[in-house]
PDB file of C-alpha atoms in Angstrom:
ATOM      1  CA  UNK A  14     -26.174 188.968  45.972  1.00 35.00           C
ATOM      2  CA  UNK A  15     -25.484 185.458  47.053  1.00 30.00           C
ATOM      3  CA  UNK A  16     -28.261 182.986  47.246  1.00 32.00           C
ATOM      4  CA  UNK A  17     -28.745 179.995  49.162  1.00 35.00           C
ATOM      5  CA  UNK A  18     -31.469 178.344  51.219  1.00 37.00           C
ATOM      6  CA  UNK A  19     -31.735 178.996  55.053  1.00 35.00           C
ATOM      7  CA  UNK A  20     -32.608 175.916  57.115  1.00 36.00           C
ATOM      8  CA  UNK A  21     -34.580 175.679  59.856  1.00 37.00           C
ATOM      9  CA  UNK A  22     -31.944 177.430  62.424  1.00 35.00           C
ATOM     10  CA  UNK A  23     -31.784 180.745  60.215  1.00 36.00           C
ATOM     11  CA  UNK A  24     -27.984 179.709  58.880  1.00 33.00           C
ATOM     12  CA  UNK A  25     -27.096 179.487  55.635  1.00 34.00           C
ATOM     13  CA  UNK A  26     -26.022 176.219  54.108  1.00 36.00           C
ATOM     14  CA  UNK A  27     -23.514 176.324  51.646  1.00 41.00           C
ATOM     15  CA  UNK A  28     -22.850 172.453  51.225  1.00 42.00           C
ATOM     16  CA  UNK A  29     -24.731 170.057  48.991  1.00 46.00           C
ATOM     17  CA  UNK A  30     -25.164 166.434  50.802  1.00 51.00           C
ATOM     18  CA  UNK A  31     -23.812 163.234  49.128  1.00 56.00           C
ATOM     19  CA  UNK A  32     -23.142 164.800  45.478  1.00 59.00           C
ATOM     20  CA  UNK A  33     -20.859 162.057  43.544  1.00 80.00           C
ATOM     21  CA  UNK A  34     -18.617 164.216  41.128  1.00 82.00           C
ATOM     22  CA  UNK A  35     -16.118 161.640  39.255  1.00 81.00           C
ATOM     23  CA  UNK A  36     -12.732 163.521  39.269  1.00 81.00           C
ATOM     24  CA  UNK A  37      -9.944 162.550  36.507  1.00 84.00           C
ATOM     25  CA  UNK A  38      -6.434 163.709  36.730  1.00 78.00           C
ATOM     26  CA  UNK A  39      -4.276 164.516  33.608  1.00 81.00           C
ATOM     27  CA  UNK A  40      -0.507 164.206  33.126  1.00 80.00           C
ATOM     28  CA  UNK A  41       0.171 167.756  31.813  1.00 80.00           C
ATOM     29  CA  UNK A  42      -0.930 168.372  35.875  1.00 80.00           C
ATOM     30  CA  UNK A  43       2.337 166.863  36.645  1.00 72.00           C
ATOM     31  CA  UNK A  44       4.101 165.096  39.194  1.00 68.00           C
ATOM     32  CA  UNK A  45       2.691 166.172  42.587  1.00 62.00           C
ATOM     33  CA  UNK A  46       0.711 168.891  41.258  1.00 72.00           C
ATOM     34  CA  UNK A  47      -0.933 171.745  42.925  1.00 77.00           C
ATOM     35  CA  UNK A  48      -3.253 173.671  41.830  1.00 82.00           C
ATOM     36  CA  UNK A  49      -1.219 176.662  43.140  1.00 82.00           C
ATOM     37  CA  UNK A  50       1.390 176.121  40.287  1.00 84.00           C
ATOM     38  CA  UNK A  51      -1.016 176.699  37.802  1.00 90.00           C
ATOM     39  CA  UNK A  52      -3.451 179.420  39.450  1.00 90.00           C
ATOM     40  CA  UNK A  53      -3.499 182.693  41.722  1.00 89.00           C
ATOM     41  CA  UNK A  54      -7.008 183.201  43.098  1.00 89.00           C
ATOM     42  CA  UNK A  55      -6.829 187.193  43.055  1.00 92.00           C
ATOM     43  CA  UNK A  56      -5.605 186.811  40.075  1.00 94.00           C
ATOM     44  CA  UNK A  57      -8.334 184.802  38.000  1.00 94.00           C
ATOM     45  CA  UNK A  58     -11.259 187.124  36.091  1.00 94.00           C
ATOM     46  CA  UNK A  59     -14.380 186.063  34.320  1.00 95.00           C
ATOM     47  CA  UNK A  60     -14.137 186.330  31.082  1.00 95.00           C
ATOM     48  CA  UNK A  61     -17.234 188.360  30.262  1.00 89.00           C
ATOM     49  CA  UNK A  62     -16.860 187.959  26.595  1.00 90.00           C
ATOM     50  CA  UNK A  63     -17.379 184.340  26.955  1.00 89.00           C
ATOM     51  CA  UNK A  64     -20.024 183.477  29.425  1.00 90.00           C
ATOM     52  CA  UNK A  65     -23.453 182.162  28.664  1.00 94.00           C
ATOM     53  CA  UNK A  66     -25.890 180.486  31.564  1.00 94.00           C
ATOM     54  CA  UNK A  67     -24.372 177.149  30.834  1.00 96.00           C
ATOM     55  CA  UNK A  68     -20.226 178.220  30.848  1.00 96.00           C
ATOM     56  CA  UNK A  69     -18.306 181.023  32.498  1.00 95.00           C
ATOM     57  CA  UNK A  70     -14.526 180.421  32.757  1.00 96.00           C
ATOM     58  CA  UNK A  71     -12.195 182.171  34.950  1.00 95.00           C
ATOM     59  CA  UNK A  72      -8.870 183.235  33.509  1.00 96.00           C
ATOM     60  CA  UNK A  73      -5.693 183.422  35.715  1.00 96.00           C
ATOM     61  CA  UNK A  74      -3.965 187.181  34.401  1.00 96.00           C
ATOM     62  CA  UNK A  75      -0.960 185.854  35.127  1.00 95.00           C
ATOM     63  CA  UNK A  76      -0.192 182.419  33.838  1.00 94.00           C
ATOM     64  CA  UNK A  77      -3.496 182.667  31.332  1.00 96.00           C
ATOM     65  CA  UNK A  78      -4.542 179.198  32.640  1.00 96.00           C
ATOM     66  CA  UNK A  79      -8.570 178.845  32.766  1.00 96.00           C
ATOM     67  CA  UNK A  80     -11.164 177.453  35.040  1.00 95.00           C
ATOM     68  CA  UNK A  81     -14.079 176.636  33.063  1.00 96.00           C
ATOM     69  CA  UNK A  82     -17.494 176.112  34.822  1.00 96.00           C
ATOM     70  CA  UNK A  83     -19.782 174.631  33.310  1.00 96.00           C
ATOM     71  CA  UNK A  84     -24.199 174.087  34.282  1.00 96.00           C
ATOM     72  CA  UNK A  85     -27.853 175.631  34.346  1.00 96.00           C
ATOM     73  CA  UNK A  86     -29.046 179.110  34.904  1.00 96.00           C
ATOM     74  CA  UNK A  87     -25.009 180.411  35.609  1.00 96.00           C
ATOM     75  CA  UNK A  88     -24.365 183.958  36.214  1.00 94.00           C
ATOM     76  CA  UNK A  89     -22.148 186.678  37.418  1.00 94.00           C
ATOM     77  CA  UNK A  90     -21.388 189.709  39.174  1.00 92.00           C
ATOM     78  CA  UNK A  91     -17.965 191.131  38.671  1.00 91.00           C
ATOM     79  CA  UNK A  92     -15.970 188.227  39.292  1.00 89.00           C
ATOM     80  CA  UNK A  93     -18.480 186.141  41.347  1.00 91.00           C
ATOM     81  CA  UNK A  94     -20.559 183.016  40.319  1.00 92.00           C
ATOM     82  CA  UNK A  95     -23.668 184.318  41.367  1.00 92.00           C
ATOM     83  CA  UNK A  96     -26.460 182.037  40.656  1.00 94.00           C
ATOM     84  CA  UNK A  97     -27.311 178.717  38.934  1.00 96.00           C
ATOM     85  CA  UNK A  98     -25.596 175.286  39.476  1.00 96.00           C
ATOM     86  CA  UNK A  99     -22.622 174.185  38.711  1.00 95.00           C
ATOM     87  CA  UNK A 100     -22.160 170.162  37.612  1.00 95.00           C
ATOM     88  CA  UNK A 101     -18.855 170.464  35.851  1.00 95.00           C
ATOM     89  CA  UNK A 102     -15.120 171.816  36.372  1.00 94.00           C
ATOM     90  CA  UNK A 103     -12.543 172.048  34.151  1.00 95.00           C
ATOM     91  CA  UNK A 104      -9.243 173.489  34.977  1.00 94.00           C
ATOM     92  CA  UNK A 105      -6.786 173.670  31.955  1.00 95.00           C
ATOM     93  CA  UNK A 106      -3.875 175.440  31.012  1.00 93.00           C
ATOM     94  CA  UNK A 107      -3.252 178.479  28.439  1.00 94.00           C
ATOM     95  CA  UNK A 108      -3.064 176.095  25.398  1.00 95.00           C
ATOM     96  CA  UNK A 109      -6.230 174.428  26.493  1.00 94.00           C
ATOM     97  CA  UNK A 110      -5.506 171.237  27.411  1.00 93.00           C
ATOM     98  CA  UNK A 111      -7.182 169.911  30.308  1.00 93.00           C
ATOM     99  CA  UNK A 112      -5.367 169.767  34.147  1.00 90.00           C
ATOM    100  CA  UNK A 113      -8.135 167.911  35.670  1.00 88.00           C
ATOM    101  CA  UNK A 114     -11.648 167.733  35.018  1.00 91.00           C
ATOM    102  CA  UNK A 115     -14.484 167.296  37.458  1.00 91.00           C
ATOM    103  CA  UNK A 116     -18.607 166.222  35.819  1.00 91.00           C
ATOM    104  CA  UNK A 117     -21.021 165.086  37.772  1.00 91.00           C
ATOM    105  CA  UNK A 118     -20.857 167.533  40.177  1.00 89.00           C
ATOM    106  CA  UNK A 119     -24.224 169.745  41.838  1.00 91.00           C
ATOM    107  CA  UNK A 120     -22.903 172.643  43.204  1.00 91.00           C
ATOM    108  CA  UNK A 121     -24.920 176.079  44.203  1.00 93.00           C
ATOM    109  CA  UNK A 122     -23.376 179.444  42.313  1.00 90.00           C
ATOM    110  CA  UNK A 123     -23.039 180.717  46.508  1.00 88.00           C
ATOM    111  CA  UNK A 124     -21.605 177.559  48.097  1.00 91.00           C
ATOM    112  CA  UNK A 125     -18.863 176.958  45.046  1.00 90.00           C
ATOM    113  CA  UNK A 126     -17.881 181.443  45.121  1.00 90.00           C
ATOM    114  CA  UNK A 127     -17.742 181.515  49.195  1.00 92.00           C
ATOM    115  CA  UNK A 128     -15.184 178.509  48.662  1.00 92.00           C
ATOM    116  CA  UNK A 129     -13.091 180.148  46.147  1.00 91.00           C
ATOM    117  CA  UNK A 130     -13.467 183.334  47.875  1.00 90.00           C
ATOM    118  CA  UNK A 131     -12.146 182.483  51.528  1.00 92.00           C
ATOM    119  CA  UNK A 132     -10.161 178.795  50.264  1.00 91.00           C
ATOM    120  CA  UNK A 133      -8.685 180.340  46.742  1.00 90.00           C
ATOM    121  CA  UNK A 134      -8.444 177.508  44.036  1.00 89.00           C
ATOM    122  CA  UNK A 135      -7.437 174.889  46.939  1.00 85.00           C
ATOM    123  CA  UNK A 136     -10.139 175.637  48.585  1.00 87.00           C
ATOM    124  CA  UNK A 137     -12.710 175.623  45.995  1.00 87.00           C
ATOM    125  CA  UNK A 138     -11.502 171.721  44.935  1.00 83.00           C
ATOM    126  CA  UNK A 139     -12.096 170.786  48.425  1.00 83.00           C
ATOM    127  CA  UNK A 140     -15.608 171.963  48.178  1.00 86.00           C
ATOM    128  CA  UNK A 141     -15.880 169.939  44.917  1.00 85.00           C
ATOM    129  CA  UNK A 142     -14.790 167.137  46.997  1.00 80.00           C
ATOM    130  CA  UNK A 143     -16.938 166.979  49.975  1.00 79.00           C
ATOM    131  CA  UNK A 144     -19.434 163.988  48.455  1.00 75.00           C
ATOM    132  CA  UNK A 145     -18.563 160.461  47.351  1.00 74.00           C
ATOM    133  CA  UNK A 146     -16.111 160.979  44.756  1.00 73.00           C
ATOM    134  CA  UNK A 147     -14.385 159.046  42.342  1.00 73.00           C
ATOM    135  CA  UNK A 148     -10.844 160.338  42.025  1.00 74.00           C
ATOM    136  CA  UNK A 149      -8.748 159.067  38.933  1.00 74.00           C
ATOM    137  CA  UNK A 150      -4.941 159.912  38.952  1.00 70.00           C
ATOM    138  CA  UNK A 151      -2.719 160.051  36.027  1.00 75.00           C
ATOM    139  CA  UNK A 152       0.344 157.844  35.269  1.00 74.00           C
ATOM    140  CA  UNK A 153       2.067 160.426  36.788  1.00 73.00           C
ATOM    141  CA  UNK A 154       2.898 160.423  40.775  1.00 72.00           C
ATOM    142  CA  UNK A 155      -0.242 162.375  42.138  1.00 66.00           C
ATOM    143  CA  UNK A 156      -1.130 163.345  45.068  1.00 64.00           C
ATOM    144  CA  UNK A 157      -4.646 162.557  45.532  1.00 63.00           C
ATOM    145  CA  UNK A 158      -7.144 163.188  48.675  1.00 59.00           C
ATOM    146  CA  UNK A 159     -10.661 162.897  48.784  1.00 60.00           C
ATOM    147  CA  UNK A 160     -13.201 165.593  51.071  1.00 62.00           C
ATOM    148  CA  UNK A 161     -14.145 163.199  53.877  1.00 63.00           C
ATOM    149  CA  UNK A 162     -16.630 161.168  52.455  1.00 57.00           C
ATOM    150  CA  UNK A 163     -16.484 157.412  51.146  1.00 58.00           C
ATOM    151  CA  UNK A 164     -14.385 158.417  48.093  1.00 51.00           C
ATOM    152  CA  UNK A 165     -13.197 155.991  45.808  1.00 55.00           C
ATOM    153  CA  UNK A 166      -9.348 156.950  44.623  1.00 59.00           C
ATOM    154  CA  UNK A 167      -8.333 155.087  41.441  1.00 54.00           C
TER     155      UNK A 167
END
């Protein structure tokens, strides 16, 4: 039920060239934060009761934290993005306060769920990563990497 567009070899591309999401870092993430502290990947679940085609958040069963997506024409199928695009990413914890938060982004429903779905929550920030990012750390010690492009790390 995925979609994306087949190029000229017959393979699927799941990457979106030279996107320029502006990443920002919060200090409730904490010193030398992973993402793994704060989320499981089999155990986040869309929240049905609260998606629309412009937000669907994910919320970890365990530690109740919350991946919100927000962007155009979203939907799902169980507990995949399916279809629309994705331009922002908020990951915050159970009282709602934001962890980090990624806008600007223009991500395809199928490239960001086959990250999140073979990477976990690492592995879907890397995705978010791949274009020329601007990365803002808190005032905390972070650990900050960029996905390969000309990033800019502030």
């Amino acid at each position: 039920m995925h979609s994306a567009d087949a190029n000229s070899s017959g393979t699927i591309s799941l990457m979106e060239e030279n996107v320029m999401a502006t990443i920002k870092y919060y200090d409730r993430f904490g010193a030398h934060g992973r993402l793994s502290d704060f989320y499981t990947a089999e155990n986040l679940a869309i929240d049905d009761g609260t998606a629309s085609d412009h937000r669907i958040i994910y919320v970890d069963s365990d530690s109740h934290n919350k991946i919100v997506l927000t962007g155009e024409g979203l939907s799902f199928d169980g507990n995949e993005v399916v279809d629309g695009t994705i331009t922002g990413i908020k990951f915050e914890n159970s009282d709602d306060q934001q962890l980090i938060l990624l806008t600007d982004g223009d991500y395809t429903a199928a490239g960001f769920d086959h990250a999140l779905q073979t990477g976990g929550v690492q592995g879907m920030l890397e995705f978010a990563l791949k274009g020329k990012d601007t990365i803002t750390g808190s005032t905390k010690a972070d650990d900050l990497f960029g996905g390969g492009q000309a990033d800019n790390i502030i």
